[in-house]
mmCIF file of C-alpha atoms in Angstrom:
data_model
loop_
_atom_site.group_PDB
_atom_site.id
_atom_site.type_symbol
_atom_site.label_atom_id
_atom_site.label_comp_id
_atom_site.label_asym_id
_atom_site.label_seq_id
_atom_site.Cartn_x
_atom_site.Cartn_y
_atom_site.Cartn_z
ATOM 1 C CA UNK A 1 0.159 8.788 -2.543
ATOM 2 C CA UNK A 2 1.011 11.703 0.048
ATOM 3 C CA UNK A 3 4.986 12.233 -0.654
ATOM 4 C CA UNK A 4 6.699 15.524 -1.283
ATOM 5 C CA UNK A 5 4.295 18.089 -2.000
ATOM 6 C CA UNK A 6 4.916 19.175 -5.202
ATOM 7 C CA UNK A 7 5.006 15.948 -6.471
ATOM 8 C CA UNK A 8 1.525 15.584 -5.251
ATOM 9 C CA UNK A 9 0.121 18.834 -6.539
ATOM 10 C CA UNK A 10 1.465 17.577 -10.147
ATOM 11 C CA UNK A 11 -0.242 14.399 -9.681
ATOM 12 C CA UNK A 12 -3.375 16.566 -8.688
ATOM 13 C CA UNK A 13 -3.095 18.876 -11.514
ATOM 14 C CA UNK A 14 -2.528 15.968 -14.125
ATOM 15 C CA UNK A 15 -5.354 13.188 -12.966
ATOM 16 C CA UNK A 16 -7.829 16.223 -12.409
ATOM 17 C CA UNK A 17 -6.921 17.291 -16.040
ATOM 18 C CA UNK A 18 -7.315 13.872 -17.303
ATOM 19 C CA UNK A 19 -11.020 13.239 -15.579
ATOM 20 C CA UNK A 20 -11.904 16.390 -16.711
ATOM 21 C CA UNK A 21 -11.315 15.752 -20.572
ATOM 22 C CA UNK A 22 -12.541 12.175 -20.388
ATOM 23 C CA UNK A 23 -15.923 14.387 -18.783
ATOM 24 C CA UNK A 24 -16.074 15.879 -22.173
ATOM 25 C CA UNK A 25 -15.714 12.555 -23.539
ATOM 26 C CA UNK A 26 -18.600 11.678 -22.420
ATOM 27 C CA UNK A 27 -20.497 13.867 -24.990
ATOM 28 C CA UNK A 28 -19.297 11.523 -27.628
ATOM 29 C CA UNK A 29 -21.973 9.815 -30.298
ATOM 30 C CA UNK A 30 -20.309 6.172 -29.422
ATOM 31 C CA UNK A 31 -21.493 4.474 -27.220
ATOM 32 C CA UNK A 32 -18.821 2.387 -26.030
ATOM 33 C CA UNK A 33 -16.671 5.405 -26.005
ATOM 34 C CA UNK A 34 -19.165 7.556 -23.664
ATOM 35 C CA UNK A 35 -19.128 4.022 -20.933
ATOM 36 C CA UNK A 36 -15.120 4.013 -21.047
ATOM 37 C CA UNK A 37 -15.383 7.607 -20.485
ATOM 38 C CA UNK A 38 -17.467 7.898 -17.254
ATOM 39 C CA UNK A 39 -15.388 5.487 -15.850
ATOM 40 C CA UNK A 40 -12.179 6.891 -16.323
ATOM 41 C CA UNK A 41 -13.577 10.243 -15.378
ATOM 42 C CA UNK A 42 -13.939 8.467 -12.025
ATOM 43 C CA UNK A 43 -10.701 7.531 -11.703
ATOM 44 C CA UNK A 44 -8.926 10.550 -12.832
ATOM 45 C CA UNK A 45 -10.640 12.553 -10.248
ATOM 46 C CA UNK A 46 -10.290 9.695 -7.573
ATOM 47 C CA UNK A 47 -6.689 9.707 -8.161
ATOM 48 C CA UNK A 48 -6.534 13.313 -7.791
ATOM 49 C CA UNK A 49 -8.506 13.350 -4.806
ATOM 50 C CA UNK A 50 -5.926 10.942 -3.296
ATOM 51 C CA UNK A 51 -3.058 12.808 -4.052
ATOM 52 C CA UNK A 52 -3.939 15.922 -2.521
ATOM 53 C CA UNK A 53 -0.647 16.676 -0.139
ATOM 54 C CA UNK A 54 -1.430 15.822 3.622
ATOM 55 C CA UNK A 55 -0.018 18.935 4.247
ATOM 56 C CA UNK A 56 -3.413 20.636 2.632
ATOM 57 C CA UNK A 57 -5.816 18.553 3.526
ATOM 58 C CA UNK A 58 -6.322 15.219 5.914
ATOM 59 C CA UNK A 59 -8.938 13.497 5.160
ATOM 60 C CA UNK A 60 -10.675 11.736 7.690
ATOM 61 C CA UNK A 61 -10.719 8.108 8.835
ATOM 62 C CA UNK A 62 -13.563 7.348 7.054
ATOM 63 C CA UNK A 63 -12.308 8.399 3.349
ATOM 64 C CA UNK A 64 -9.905 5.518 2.704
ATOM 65 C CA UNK A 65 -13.001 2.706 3.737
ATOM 66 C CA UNK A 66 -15.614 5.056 1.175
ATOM 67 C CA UNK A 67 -12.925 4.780 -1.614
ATOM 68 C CA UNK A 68 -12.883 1.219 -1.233
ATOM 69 C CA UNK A 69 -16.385 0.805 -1.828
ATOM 70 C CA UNK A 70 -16.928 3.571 -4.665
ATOM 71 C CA UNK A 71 -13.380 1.674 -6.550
ATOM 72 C CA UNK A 72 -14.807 -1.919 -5.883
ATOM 73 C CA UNK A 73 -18.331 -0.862 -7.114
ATOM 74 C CA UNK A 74 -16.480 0.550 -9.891
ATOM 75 C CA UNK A 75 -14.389 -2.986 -10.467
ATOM 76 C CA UNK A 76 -17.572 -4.810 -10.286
ATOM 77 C CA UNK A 77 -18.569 -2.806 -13.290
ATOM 78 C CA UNK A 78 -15.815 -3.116 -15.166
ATOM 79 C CA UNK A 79 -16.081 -6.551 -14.545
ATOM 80 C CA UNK A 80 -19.526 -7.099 -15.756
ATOM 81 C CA UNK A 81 -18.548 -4.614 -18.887
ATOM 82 C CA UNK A 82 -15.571 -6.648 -20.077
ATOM 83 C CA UNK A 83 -17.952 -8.956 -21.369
ATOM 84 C CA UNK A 84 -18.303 -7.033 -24.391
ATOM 85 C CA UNK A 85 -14.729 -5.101 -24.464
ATOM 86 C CA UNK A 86 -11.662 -6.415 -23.214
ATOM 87 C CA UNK A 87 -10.727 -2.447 -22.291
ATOM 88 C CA UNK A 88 -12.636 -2.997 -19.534
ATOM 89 C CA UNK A 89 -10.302 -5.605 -17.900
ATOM 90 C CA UNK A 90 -7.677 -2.756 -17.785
ATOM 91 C CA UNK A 91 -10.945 -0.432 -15.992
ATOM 92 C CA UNK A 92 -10.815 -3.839 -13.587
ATOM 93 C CA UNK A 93 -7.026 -3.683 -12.945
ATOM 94 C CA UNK A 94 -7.195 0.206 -12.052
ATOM 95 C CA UNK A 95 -10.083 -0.162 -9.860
ATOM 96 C CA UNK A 96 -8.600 -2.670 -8.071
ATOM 97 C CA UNK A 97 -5.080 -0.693 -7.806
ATOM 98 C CA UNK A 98 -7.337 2.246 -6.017
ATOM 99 C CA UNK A 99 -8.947 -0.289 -3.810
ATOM 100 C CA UNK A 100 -5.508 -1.696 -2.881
ATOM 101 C CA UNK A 101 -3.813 1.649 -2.507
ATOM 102 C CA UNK A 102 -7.273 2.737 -0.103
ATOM 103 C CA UNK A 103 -7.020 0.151 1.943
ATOM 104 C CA UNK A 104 -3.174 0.302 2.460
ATOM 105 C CA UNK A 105 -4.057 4.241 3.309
ATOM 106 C CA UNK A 106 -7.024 3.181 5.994
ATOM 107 C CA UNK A 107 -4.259 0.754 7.629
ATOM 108 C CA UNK A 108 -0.868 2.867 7.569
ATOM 109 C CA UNK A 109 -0.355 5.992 10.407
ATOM 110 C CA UNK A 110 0.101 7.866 7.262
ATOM 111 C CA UNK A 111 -3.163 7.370 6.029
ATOM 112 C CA UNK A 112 -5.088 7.085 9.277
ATOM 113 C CA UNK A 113 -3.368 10.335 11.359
ATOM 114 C CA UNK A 114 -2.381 12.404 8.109
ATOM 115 C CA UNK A 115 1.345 12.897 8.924
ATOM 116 C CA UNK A 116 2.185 13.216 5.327
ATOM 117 C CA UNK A 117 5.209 11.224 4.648
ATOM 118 C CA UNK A 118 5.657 8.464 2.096
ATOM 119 C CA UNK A 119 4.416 5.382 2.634
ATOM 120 C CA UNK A 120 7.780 3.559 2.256
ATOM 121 C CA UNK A 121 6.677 -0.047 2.508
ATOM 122 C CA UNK A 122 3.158 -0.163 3.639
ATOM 123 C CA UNK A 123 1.373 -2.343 1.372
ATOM 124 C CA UNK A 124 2.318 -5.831 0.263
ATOM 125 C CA UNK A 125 5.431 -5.720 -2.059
ATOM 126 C CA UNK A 126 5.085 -8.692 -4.290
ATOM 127 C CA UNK A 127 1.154 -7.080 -4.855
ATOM 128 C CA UNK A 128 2.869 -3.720 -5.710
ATOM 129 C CA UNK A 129 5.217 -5.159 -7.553
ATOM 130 C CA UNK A 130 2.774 -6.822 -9.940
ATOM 131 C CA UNK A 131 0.885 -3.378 -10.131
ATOM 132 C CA UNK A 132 4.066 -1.712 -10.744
ATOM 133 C CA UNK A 133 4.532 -4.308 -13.788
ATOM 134 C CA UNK A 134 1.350 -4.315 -15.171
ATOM 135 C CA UNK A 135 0.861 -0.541 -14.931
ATOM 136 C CA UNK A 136 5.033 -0.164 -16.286
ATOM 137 C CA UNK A 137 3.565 -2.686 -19.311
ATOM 138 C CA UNK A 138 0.583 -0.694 -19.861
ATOM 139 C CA UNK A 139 2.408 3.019 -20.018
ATOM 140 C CA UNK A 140 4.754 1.352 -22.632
ATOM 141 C CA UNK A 141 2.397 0.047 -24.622
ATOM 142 C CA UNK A 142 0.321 2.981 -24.832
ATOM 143 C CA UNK A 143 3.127 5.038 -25.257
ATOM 144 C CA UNK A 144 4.235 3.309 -28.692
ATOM 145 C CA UNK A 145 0.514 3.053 -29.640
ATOM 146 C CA UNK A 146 0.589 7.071 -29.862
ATOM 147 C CA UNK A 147 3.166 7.451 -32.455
ATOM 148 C CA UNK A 148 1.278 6.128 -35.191
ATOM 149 C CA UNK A 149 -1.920 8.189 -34.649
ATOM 150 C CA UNK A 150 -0.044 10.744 -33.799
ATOM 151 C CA UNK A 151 1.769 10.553 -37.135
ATOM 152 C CA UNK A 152 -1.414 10.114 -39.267
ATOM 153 C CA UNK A 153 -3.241 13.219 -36.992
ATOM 154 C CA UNK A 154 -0.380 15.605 -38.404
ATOM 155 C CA UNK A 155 -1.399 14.581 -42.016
ATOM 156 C CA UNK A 156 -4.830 16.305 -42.577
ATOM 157 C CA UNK A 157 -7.687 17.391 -40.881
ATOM 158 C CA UNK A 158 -10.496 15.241 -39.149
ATOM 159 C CA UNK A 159 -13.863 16.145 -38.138
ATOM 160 C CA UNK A 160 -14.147 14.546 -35.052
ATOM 161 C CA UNK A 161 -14.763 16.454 -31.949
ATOM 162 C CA UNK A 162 -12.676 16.650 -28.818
ATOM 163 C CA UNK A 163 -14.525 13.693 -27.320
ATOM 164 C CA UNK A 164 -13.979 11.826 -30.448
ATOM 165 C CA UNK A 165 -10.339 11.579 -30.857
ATOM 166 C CA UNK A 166 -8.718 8.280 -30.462
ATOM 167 C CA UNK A 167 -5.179 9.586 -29.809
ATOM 168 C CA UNK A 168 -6.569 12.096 -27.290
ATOM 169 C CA UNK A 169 -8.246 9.740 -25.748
ATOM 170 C CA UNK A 170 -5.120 7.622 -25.622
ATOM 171 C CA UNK A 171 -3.042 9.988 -24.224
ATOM 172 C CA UNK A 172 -5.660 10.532 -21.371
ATOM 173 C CA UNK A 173 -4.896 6.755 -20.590
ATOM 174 C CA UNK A 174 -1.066 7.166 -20.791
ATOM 175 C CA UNK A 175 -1.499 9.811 -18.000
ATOM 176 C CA UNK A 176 -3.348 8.304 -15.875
ATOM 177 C CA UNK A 177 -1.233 5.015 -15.881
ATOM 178 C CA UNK A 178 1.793 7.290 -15.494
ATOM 179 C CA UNK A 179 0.228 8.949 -12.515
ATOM 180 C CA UNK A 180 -0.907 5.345 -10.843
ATOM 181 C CA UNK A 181 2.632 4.346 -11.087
ATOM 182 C CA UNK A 182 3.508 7.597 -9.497
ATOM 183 C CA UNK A 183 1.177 7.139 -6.399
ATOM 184 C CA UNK A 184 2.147 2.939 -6.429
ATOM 185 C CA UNK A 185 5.779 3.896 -6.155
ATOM 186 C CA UNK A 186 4.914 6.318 -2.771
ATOM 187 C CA UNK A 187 3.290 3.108 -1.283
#
């Protein structure tokens, strides 16, 4: 999560971004759609929180243990959610990616005395290797699922508003599984 600083002040700017439009998705008239919303406002702006360069700011000790329990109260919702939506068992994987990635933080020197390096090999590879997968899967798949709405958005006009647009929406999910494989990689 804390590598190079400008690669961190990217991954800043982009999840911050991200939470903030999924913020304005929570205006929407669905209600489904507000739920999903909320919680990926969380974890954009977790995400950005945790990428903030060392070299800025350390955060102390007791940050890493507080993300743990904010993501795992977060999974636990998810988890009760996904019994009406199956989006929510993606919510589950990502919460439990930023519970990983804040434990790994509370145990490494990194994490724990701020010295800003990469992580290189402080979590548990085959776990970050089946996050890397399933969060390499996801970006793909959401990647292709753009072009078609994409395609059919160019054709005409829609009145939905900003928190109503599916391929918006979708490309608020591509980023922020783009930017978790950017902070799993660091780890």
């Amino acid at each position: 999560m804390h590598g190079p600083a400008s690669s961190g002040w990217l991954l800043v700017a982009l999840c911050a971004a991200t939470g903030a439009y999924c913020l304005l998705r929570m205006r929407s008239d669905v209600e489904e759609q507000r739920r999903a919303a909320g919680g990926e406002a969380l974890m954009g702006f977790g995400m950005a929180a945790m990428a903030v360069p060392t070299a800025v700011f350390t955060p102390p000790p007791w940050t890493w243990p507080a993300y743990a329990v904010v993501f795992g109260g977060a999974g636990l919702h998810a988890l009760w959610a996904a019994r009406s939506s199956r989006h929510h068992l993606h919510h589950l994987v990502g919460a439990a990616a930023m519970v990983y990635m804040a434990v790994v933080m509370a145990g490494s020197p990194a994490g724990a005395h701020g010295h800003g390096h990469g992580h290189g090999g402080s979590g548990i590879p085959l776990l970050t290797g089946v996050l890397l997968l399933y969060f390499t899967g996801y970006v793909l798949v959401t990647g292709v699922r753009l072009i078609p709405v994409a395609a059919v958005a160019g054709g005409g006009a829609t009145a939905a508003g900003w928190g109503d647009r599916p391929e918006l929406a979708r490309a608020c999910r591509l980023s922020m599984g783009i930017a978790m494989l950017g902070m799993l990689l660091t780890m």
